[in-house]
XYZ file of C-alpha atoms in Angstrom:
686
model
C -38.121 -19.633 47.555
C -39.617 -16.484 49.085
C -36.280 -14.689 48.759
C -36.339 -15.265 44.991
C -39.745 -13.698 44.428
C -38.603 -10.041 44.420
C -35.941 -10.786 41.787
C -38.390 -12.630 39.594
C -40.929 -9.859 40.026
C -38.313 -7.228 39.162
C -37.394 -9.109 35.990
C -41.048 -9.440 35.002
C -41.652 -5.723 35.618
C -38.647 -4.849 33.472
C -39.971 -6.994 30.634
C -43.386 -5.450 31.096
C -41.934 -1.974 30.634
C -41.803 -0.961 34.305
C -38.178 -0.014 34.951
C -36.215 1.284 37.888
C -35.633 5.018 37.612
C -34.742 8.070 39.670
C -36.675 9.683 42.456
C -36.841 13.415 43.175
C -38.197 14.755 46.450
C -39.124 18.417 46.169
C -38.841 21.075 48.842
C -42.636 21.192 49.192
C -42.720 17.472 49.994
C -44.031 16.250 46.660
C -42.245 13.383 44.919
C -41.470 12.649 41.273
C -40.962 8.929 40.688
C -39.751 7.103 37.609
C -37.765 9.958 36.098
C -34.160 10.339 34.952
C -32.300 13.351 36.305
C -28.832 14.842 36.041
C -27.353 17.355 38.455
C -25.969 20.522 36.858
C -25.259 22.513 40.001
C -27.776 25.333 39.640
C -30.471 23.072 38.228
C -31.577 19.516 37.548
C -32.173 18.338 34.007
C -35.073 15.867 34.066
C -36.569 13.399 31.625
C -39.855 11.932 32.792
C -39.731 8.864 30.508
C -36.929 6.644 29.279
C -37.979 7.189 25.669
C -37.444 10.945 26.137
C -33.831 10.588 27.323
C -31.515 12.298 24.870
C -34.022 14.940 23.862
C -34.072 18.419 25.390
C -34.796 17.858 29.105
C -37.013 19.770 31.474
C -34.994 22.015 33.779
C -35.889 22.417 37.443
C -34.229 24.969 39.759
C -31.977 23.303 42.265
C -33.839 25.049 45.089
C -36.896 22.935 44.265
C -35.097 19.622 44.765
C -34.549 18.437 48.312
C -33.370 14.891 47.583
C -32.262 13.008 44.500
C -31.910 9.230 44.366
C -30.412 7.592 41.282
C -31.687 4.127 40.377
C -30.981 2.819 36.886
C -31.447 -0.779 35.728
C -30.550 -2.663 32.555
C -33.175 -0.815 30.539
C -31.213 2.422 30.961
C -28.146 0.831 29.357
C -29.951 -0.967 26.525
C -28.203 0.084 23.303
C -30.689 1.121 20.600
C -29.802 0.152 17.035
C -29.729 3.795 16.057
C -27.095 6.349 15.059
C -26.209 9.318 17.241
C -24.376 12.289 15.755
C -22.476 14.248 18.395
C -20.549 17.497 18.050
C -17.713 16.555 20.365
C -15.536 19.703 20.215
C -14.663 22.764 18.160
C -10.964 23.357 17.697
C -9.412 26.782 17.085
C -6.239 27.487 15.104
C -3.739 28.998 15.326
C -3.517 28.149 18.994
C -2.300 30.583 21.606
C 0.388 29.422 24.014
C -0.152 29.002 27.716
C 2.393 29.331 30.498
C 1.924 25.917 32.103
C 5.258 24.515 33.207
C 7.013 27.836 32.681
C 6.376 29.499 36.050
C 9.181 28.818 38.511
C 9.143 29.613 42.240
C 12.175 30.873 44.105
C 12.997 30.393 47.787
C 10.900 33.434 48.700
C 7.821 32.076 46.951
C 7.996 34.389 43.945
C 6.489 33.029 40.702
C 8.815 33.996 37.839
C 8.522 33.225 34.118
C 11.490 31.115 33.042
C 12.676 28.249 30.908
C 11.138 28.764 27.461
C 13.202 29.577 24.387
C 10.569 32.128 23.465
C 11.185 34.116 26.660
C 13.602 37.020 26.904
C 16.288 36.392 29.514
C 16.043 39.387 31.845
C 17.771 37.868 34.841
C 16.505 39.266 38.141
C 14.379 41.820 36.290
C 12.065 39.022 35.164
C 10.371 39.079 38.571
C 9.052 42.597 38.039
C 8.854 42.817 34.237
C 6.899 39.750 33.054
C 5.496 41.643 30.050
C 9.037 42.085 28.727
C 9.808 38.410 29.285
C 6.991 37.456 26.880
C 7.322 40.467 24.587
C 8.015 38.259 21.551
C 5.349 35.657 22.375
C 1.992 35.960 20.657
C -0.520 35.759 23.522
C -3.624 37.215 21.824
C -5.279 37.330 18.432
C -5.223 40.510 16.406
C -8.518 41.973 15.107
C -8.971 40.783 11.548
C -6.612 37.819 11.950
C -7.837 34.661 10.224
C -9.021 31.937 12.581
C -9.770 28.380 11.513
C -12.566 26.617 13.390
C -12.718 22.838 13.088
C -15.831 21.064 14.319
C -15.493 17.372 15.172
C -18.600 15.246 14.662
C -18.666 11.643 15.836
C -21.306 8.966 15.478
C -21.589 7.691 19.058
C -24.586 5.507 18.248
C -24.867 1.847 17.261
C -25.796 2.122 13.588
C -24.379 4.034 10.646
C -25.624 7.592 10.271
C -26.977 8.665 6.899
C -25.794 11.909 5.223
C -26.733 15.031 7.183
C -26.793 18.804 6.972
C -24.684 21.163 9.076
C -24.395 24.881 9.787
C -21.965 27.329 11.389
C -23.327 30.231 13.446
C -21.518 33.218 14.923
C -23.385 34.930 17.735
C -26.510 33.081 16.664
C -26.355 34.152 13.008
C -25.763 31.504 10.343
C -22.543 32.205 8.423
C -21.997 28.920 6.567
C -23.785 25.653 5.893
C -23.433 22.463 3.898
C -24.201 18.773 3.624
C -22.116 15.758 4.571
C -22.681 13.429 1.644
C -21.746 10.010 2.963
C -22.701 7.798 5.863
C -20.767 7.881 9.130
C -20.061 4.517 10.741
C -20.356 3.757 14.447
C -17.617 5.649 16.344
C -16.366 7.255 13.124
C -15.477 10.952 13.155
C -15.768 13.676 10.516
C -14.384 17.207 10.662
C -15.675 20.488 9.257
C -13.611 23.655 8.846
C -14.799 27.243 8.790
C -12.500 30.236 8.549
C -13.394 33.594 10.008
C -11.776 36.859 11.058
C -11.051 37.445 14.715
C -13.189 40.187 16.162
C -12.927 42.096 19.395
C -15.558 41.489 22.047
C -17.037 38.274 23.401
C -18.124 36.260 20.356
C -19.694 32.801 20.387
C -19.537 30.075 17.755
C -22.077 27.292 17.228
C -21.762 24.223 15.053
C -24.998 22.340 14.406
C -25.886 19.119 12.603
C -29.397 18.353 11.361
C -30.842 15.077 10.168
C -34.313 13.668 9.584
C -33.067 10.290 10.731
C -34.109 9.021 14.137
C -31.215 9.156 16.613
C -30.495 8.031 20.148
C -30.159 11.679 21.211
C -30.501 15.182 19.858
C -28.990 17.123 22.791
C -25.534 16.535 21.329
C -26.407 17.742 17.821
C -24.787 21.105 18.391
C -22.087 22.771 20.461
C -21.639 26.419 21.349
C -18.344 27.831 22.570
C -17.199 31.210 23.831
C -14.380 32.035 21.454
C -12.645 34.110 24.124
C -12.736 31.150 26.526
C -9.600 29.360 27.631
C -9.013 26.314 25.425
C -8.582 23.055 27.344
C -7.231 19.736 26.075
C -8.346 16.225 26.993
C -5.830 13.397 26.485
C -7.259 9.869 26.542
C -6.555 6.386 25.245
C -9.048 5.376 22.496
C -9.711 2.070 24.283
C -11.008 3.958 27.314
C -13.384 5.826 25.018
C -14.550 2.515 23.559
C -15.178 1.124 27.050
C -17.407 4.076 27.875
C -19.399 3.446 24.678
C -20.949 0.297 26.158
C -23.200 2.088 28.603
C -25.338 5.193 28.863
C -24.069 8.026 31.068
C -25.817 10.658 33.161
C -25.628 12.999 30.183
C -28.041 10.705 28.367
C -25.835 9.229 25.620
C -23.341 6.397 25.146
C -20.335 8.662 24.803
C -17.210 9.515 26.747
C -16.914 12.766 24.782
C -20.474 13.876 25.490
C -20.137 13.166 29.200
C -16.968 15.184 29.653
C -17.911 18.020 27.313
C -21.017 18.347 29.491
C -18.729 19.059 32.447
C -17.143 21.946 30.549
C -20.653 23.324 30.040
C -21.339 22.922 33.755
C -18.193 24.910 34.576
C -19.389 27.788 32.409
C -22.878 27.677 33.895
C -21.404 27.868 37.386
C -19.134 30.733 36.302
C -22.243 32.627 35.283
C -23.932 31.798 38.588
C -20.958 32.933 40.710
C -22.424 36.367 41.471
C -20.814 38.549 44.140
C -20.321 42.250 44.887
C -17.054 42.028 42.962
C -18.701 40.063 40.108
C -22.302 41.339 39.877
C -22.814 39.663 36.485
C -21.038 36.459 37.465
C -17.613 35.394 36.251
C -16.891 36.723 32.769
C -14.229 34.105 32.033
C -15.186 30.960 30.115
C -13.601 27.651 29.190
C -14.024 25.601 26.034
C -12.978 22.129 24.968
C -10.464 22.916 22.251
C -9.081 19.471 21.565
C -9.389 15.791 22.418
C -6.139 13.925 21.854
C -6.708 10.188 21.385
C -3.331 8.718 22.278
C -2.084 5.129 22.473
C 0.324 6.446 25.132
C -1.364 9.356 26.973
C 1.667 9.917 29.180
C 3.954 10.271 26.174
C 1.486 12.508 24.372
C 1.391 14.793 27.388
C 5.172 14.928 27.708
C 5.592 15.795 24.025
C 3.052 18.613 23.986
C 5.698 21.322 24.242
C 6.596 22.945 20.938
C 10.028 24.072 19.790
C 9.727 27.410 21.592
C 9.264 25.623 24.918
C 5.545 26.403 25.279
C 2.383 24.304 25.147
C -0.510 25.421 22.972
C -3.234 24.921 25.540
C -4.564 26.765 28.569
C -4.897 23.642 30.667
C -5.562 19.962 30.183
C -6.808 16.775 31.760
C -5.137 13.422 31.181
C -6.877 10.100 31.770
C -4.048 7.856 32.920
C -4.195 5.034 35.424
C -3.430 1.326 35.805
C -5.938 0.469 33.086
C -3.772 2.264 30.533
C -0.578 0.687 31.850
C -2.062 -2.821 31.918
C -4.071 -2.206 28.739
C -7.178 -3.541 30.458
C -9.910 -0.967 30.069
C -13.213 -1.470 31.799
C -16.355 0.630 31.573
C -16.884 3.116 34.406
C -18.921 1.817 37.303
C -22.657 2.297 37.263
C -22.447 4.792 40.119
C -19.657 6.791 38.454
C -21.147 7.204 34.997
C -24.657 7.998 36.241
C -23.652 10.962 38.379
C -22.003 14.293 37.781
C -18.230 13.977 38.208
C -17.890 17.030 40.429
C -14.186 16.497 40.958
C -13.446 17.431 37.330
C -14.561 21.104 37.419
C -12.563 21.445 40.647
C -9.433 19.956 39.078
C -9.822 22.015 35.917
C -10.106 25.036 38.206
C -6.506 24.309 39.204
C -5.562 24.380 35.529
C -6.960 27.919 35.443
C -4.815 28.961 38.420
C -7.264 28.498 41.308
C -5.995 27.015 44.564
C -7.442 24.481 46.974
C -9.159 26.726 49.491
C -9.141 23.915 52.040
C -5.393 24.557 52.279
C -6.373 27.571 54.385
C -8.135 25.367 56.962
C -6.119 24.625 60.093
C -6.693 22.013 62.793
C -4.716 24.028 65.343
C -1.534 23.462 67.325
C -0.523 22.800 70.917
C 0.682 26.400 71.172
C -2.842 27.835 70.881
C -5.659 26.310 72.920
C -9.034 27.312 74.325
C -8.855 28.120 78.010
C -12.098 26.363 78.988
C -11.594 22.882 77.509
C -8.055 22.734 76.108
C -9.201 22.342 72.495
C -6.772 23.484 69.848
C -7.983 26.707 68.287
C -8.929 25.714 64.749
C -9.932 27.442 61.548
C -12.393 26.130 58.987
C -13.514 28.140 55.982
C -16.525 30.310 56.824
C -18.358 29.552 53.574
C -17.030 26.124 52.591
C -19.704 25.247 50.036
C -17.631 26.423 47.130
C -16.092 24.616 44.178
C -12.465 25.096 45.198
C -12.953 24.247 48.867
C -14.892 21.113 48.135
C -16.174 19.980 44.760
C -19.675 20.446 43.429
C -22.456 21.017 43.232
C -21.228 24.488 44.181
C -20.420 27.772 42.501
C -16.976 29.293 42.796
C -16.234 31.538 45.766
C -15.783 35.287 45.480
C -11.993 35.098 45.609
C -12.085 32.730 42.616
C -14.532 34.997 40.795
C -12.214 37.945 41.340
C -9.157 36.002 40.222
C -10.738 34.789 36.984
C -12.339 38.123 36.143
C -9.045 39.918 36.647
C -7.256 37.543 34.270
C -9.957 36.414 31.815
C -7.896 37.543 28.804
C -4.495 36.331 30.026
C -2.772 32.972 29.368
C -3.056 30.298 32.036
C -0.073 28.902 33.884
C 0.210 31.057 36.993
C -1.188 29.445 40.119
C -2.554 31.266 43.157
C -1.014 34.638 42.283
C -4.383 36.260 43.048
C -3.490 35.896 46.732
C -1.141 38.841 46.142
C -4.168 41.116 45.638
C -4.061 42.862 49.033
C -5.176 46.426 49.842
C -2.371 48.939 50.363
C -3.426 49.746 53.949
C -5.095 47.309 56.356
C -6.421 47.684 59.889
C -8.171 45.535 62.468
C -11.094 47.074 64.311
C -12.089 45.452 67.592
C -15.781 45.829 68.469
C -17.849 44.961 71.528
C -21.170 43.117 71.719
C -23.007 46.338 70.841
C -20.869 46.987 67.759
C -18.880 49.772 69.430
C -15.090 50.203 69.341
C -13.014 48.527 72.044
C -10.061 50.803 72.879
C -6.957 49.557 74.632
C -7.319 45.952 73.520
C -4.075 44.059 73.095
C -3.756 42.346 69.715
C -1.181 39.576 69.189
C -0.999 38.110 65.699
C 0.586 34.743 64.925
C 1.150 33.326 61.452
C 1.094 29.896 59.939
C 4.001 28.920 57.688
C 6.647 30.915 59.529
C 9.139 30.661 62.368
C 9.956 33.940 64.087
C 13.661 34.791 64.054
C 14.939 33.806 67.544
C 17.349 36.730 67.671
C 15.412 39.013 65.376
C 14.758 42.532 66.564
C 11.272 43.816 66.125
C 10.450 47.050 64.428
C 7.864 49.626 65.487
C 5.478 51.216 62.986
C 2.660 53.486 64.134
C 2.854 52.025 67.637
C 2.645 48.441 66.357
C 5.601 46.087 66.557
C 6.368 43.389 63.953
C 9.055 40.701 64.068
C 11.176 39.192 61.264
C 10.765 35.520 60.321
C 13.188 32.868 59.085
C 13.356 32.856 55.263
C 14.828 29.497 54.262
C 12.371 28.496 51.545
C 10.126 26.575 53.952
C 6.463 27.566 54.042
C 4.735 24.606 55.716
C 5.355 25.409 59.382
C 2.415 25.205 61.817
C 0.999 28.350 63.385
C 3.874 30.197 64.992
C 4.294 30.020 68.747
C 5.606 33.608 68.832
C 3.678 36.557 67.427
C 4.686 38.270 64.210
C 2.715 41.434 65.077
C 1.870 42.934 68.486
C -0.048 46.120 69.176
C -2.961 47.786 70.914
C -6.171 49.320 69.632
C -6.528 53.092 69.814
C -9.530 55.123 71.017
C -11.352 54.181 67.816
C -10.813 50.456 68.454
C -8.458 50.209 65.496
C -4.925 48.975 65.067
C -3.001 49.206 61.786
C -1.521 46.040 60.330
C 2.027 46.884 59.281
C 3.152 46.050 55.766
C 5.963 43.637 56.473
C 8.821 43.295 53.982
C 8.265 41.004 50.997
C 10.395 40.336 47.932
C 8.478 42.011 45.128
C 7.078 40.201 42.130
C 4.526 40.941 39.410
C 2.651 38.490 37.199
C 1.036 38.751 33.785
C -2.326 38.602 35.533
C -1.602 42.082 36.936
C -1.105 40.849 40.497
C 1.700 42.428 42.493
C 3.244 41.146 45.707
C 4.868 43.977 47.595
C 5.148 44.741 51.328
C 1.960 43.505 53.026
C 0.762 42.219 56.416
C 1.504 38.593 55.458
C 5.085 39.211 54.289
C 6.483 36.703 51.768
C 3.141 35.111 51.072
C 3.328 31.988 48.900
C 0.777 31.068 46.248
C -0.747 27.959 47.853
C -1.760 29.778 51.028
C 0.551 28.279 53.673
C 1.306 31.775 54.972
C -2.144 33.060 54.123
C -3.561 32.436 57.598
C -2.923 34.420 60.773
C -4.340 33.921 64.258
C -5.169 37.079 66.181
C -5.550 36.820 69.964
C -7.432 39.852 71.288
C -7.155 40.542 75.018
C -9.309 42.992 76.943
C -8.997 42.956 80.711
C -8.916 39.322 81.806
C -10.649 38.010 78.672
C -8.855 36.650 75.595
C -10.500 35.843 72.255
C -9.172 34.085 69.106
C -9.860 35.314 65.566
C -8.446 34.259 62.206
C -7.275 36.557 59.448
C -7.574 34.653 56.169
C -5.900 35.961 53.031
C -9.107 35.512 51.010
C -10.845 38.279 52.997
C -8.131 40.711 51.951
C -8.301 39.457 48.360
C -12.077 39.843 48.214
C -11.826 43.384 49.579
C -9.310 44.209 46.828
C -11.576 42.721 44.156
C -14.499 44.761 45.522
C -12.543 47.938 44.936
C -10.963 48.428 48.377
C -7.513 48.566 46.857
C -6.343 51.455 49.032
C -7.725 50.553 52.448
C -9.480 47.670 54.182
C -10.746 47.274 57.750
C -11.067 43.797 59.287
C -13.775 43.909 61.948
C -13.464 41.564 64.930
C -16.581 41.330 67.093
C -15.897 40.370 70.702
C -18.404 39.459 73.444
C -17.168 42.376 75.576
C -19.621 44.891 77.013
C -19.697 48.669 76.490
C -19.023 51.370 79.076
C -22.759 52.026 79.389
C -23.760 48.344 79.363
C -25.975 47.066 82.169
C -24.291 44.739 84.648
C -23.965 41.168 83.355
C -25.847 38.195 84.816
C -24.130 35.996 87.371
C -23.603 32.284 87.978
C -24.357 31.196 84.422
C -24.566 27.414 84.153
C -25.426 24.893 81.428
C -26.503 21.266 81.837
C -27.626 18.520 79.496
C -31.165 17.212 79.767
C -32.701 14.046 78.404
C -32.657 13.909 74.647
C -31.114 16.677 72.573
C -31.752 19.490 75.047
C -29.765 21.707 77.386
C -30.831 23.988 80.235
C -29.089 27.324 80.748
C -29.615 29.069 84.090
C -28.382 32.328 85.578
C -28.793 34.724 88.449
C -29.812 38.348 88.050
C -26.972 40.890 88.051
C -25.997 42.748 91.166
C -27.459 46.261 91.173
C -25.265 49.032 92.548
C -27.409 52.045 91.606
C -31.132 51.664 92.118
C -33.379 52.800 89.235
C -30.340 53.949 87.253
C -31.058 53.903 83.472
C -27.831 52.002 82.832
C -28.782 49.263 85.287
C -32.441 48.662 84.588
C -32.917 45.182 83.090
C -35.502 44.660 80.360
C -34.553 41.033 79.655
C -31.839 38.502 78.945
C -30.393 37.057 75.772
C -29.090 33.496 75.631
C -26.309 32.741 73.156
C -24.701 29.618 71.790
C -21.463 28.888 70.018
C -20.369 25.532 68.643
C -16.747 24.588 67.876
C -13.385 25.822 69.045
C -12.762 27.726 65.825
C -11.959 31.405 65.762
C -14.735 33.694 66.946
C -15.183 35.124 63.467
C -15.330 31.620 61.947
C -18.150 30.204 64.081
C -19.491 33.226 66.018
C -21.983 33.425 68.864
C -25.623 33.271 67.761
C -28.718 34.045 69.890
C -30.982 31.134 70.826
C -33.436 32.791 73.238
C -34.551 36.175 74.525
C -36.428 36.272 77.817
C -38.172 38.749 80.069
C -36.543 40.342 83.133
C -37.970 37.803 85.606
C -36.836 34.675 83.737
C -33.764 32.861 84.972
C -33.503 29.877 82.639
C -33.910 28.727 79.068
C -34.159 25.236 77.572
C -32.431 24.934 74.211
C -32.859 22.327 71.490
C -29.293 21.257 70.686
C -30.338 20.181 67.201
C -31.326 23.731 66.247
C -28.110 24.910 64.621
C -27.346 27.245 61.747
C -26.623 25.491 58.467
C -22.911 25.484 59.215
C -19.985 23.078 59.064
C -18.547 22.083 62.434
C -15.461 20.267 61.258
C -12.682 20.229 63.834
C -14.632 20.570 67.072
C -18.212 20.241 68.214
C -17.688 21.765 71.644
C -20.849 23.546 72.801
C -20.686 26.828 74.662
C -23.501 28.969 76.019
C -23.555 32.536 77.240
C -26.053 34.981 78.699
C -26.134 38.757 78.405
C -28.299 41.331 80.120
C -30.454 43.500 77.860
C -30.628 46.944 79.375
C -33.588 49.298 79.464
C -31.788 51.530 76.938
C -31.338 48.652 74.472
C -27.672 48.156 75.288
C -26.419 44.678 76.144
C -23.924 43.601 78.750
C -20.926 41.507 77.884
C -21.536 37.796 77.449
C -20.965 35.575 80.473
C -19.799 32.298 78.958
C -19.990 28.676 80.094
C -18.939 25.376 78.516
C -21.628 22.716 78.150
C -20.232 19.454 79.565
C -19.713 16.827 76.847
C -22.184 13.922 76.747
């Protein structure tokens, strides 16, 4: 019987008005119990009482929230016998065509516009003259052109809605209003049309309903769209929508449409928050929900979306299609699914806008490239992985995505990954030592993923650097090459130019141009967008990765003519003090390690270059490239100290994905402030 008491108590509490609800733990340690919260990436929307859900929430900065636990019981899903008017979407007509399905890729990875009746047939010229291919296609509105805006209002409540008022606003100013004179039944939809003249700039439209009648929610009484935003379509079976109507979602209403329109709003909020040197005001581009297609056969509706000219009138879409539609057995979404933000959707819609999976640039390594100390494959994992297109949410978009969308905010969607072609005209690597000084005479060997070096191919010299041709057979998914594609040596300034290897030229409507570049025939998904640079100085060899996104970001920041990739090695300078000797690392009880060393040998007594003022202890975790997971200092000691105990749990907030190998190093800090090279040691695994 004792086991039944908690259930009985829980039922009694629910009847008594005490219900299970969310829990927020704040960064200062305080806790908010009994609330209802939804995650919007940059903030949490919070209702403190169940009866407030559906009204305007309280917004808390994400930085304030340390933990969020969702706990909703039957009271959350209780369906009030009330109406709920929701502005589900605002449709624009005439619709502008997109390019989805009309970008073809040749064996050299060139995206070329083809296949639509509306396109001009230019033959081979199409690769370099995309504007002429679409010369007869209307891709933008003309100032003064009449635009029809159609607002869709649906009663997503559980009782008929009485007549209500409505208003249209442009840029916050009311331009039309009226009254809907009849009741609207549960799940019934009404439409409202307003015609306006297209105007240049960045206009917004708002449609608003107003009623004195009590409703389930008021947060869905209006919708605001950026008219310049890319129009997206949702295609869904009406029975799926009905299944969602049985339960309340994280948005706060009983509506499929509200839940997924909310995700469009989240995308735009995260665009605004994606602030970088190349996008100081955030991403200018916006998306809007232009149309929801309720289709008895979503697959057929999607396949028939092309019009007679061979083009679709959308800038991207999402289709709900799974076994439920095929079996015609629709079930409501699970409790966990509907009560959380569906972070996968903004990510997937990002693909519809032309953004690539940045995790495609990660690389687990190959047998051809291993660390000398433990035999680990040299791996690459994105340096700043908390980004929408590497993972999902709750993250903003990365700088390369911000640059891509800002460059093309007024262009039709359909190209994919062409922003990877944005590479500065001249590129160099600069090899630096531990003191940030140039390392001359360092050998640089660069290998590339996605290619096989021509076995009989003759290299070509450019500015003292040699590059080698690769096999071009339409295959881009090779592992990191075993032979280098570029070999050279740094000059007195520590720099080595990266030659612009031949590439079949192509231009896209987004104003991206692939010409000769260090990556050669780079493809749009990034297979060839990763190169491994082995830098050798003396008897020491260090791995670094050159990722295409760094070159793209430099281009978006304005470095279109020239970019320098800086590679920091643990080498010492000419005037460095002598390094310590006999560096060792051992594990202690618990999560600790002891690093010990012996003082350096002194060859010149009292010499300024050899006086020791202290030692610096370094740590590096993983077998990634040195510029992916670099050395970081963990202790600085005085000149008489010969050991340091390190807490192994004290790590930077980083992602150690492929390898968790621990390495330590010690450098001498000279009396003149110059450090010696790092003397490295591998910590034995547990």
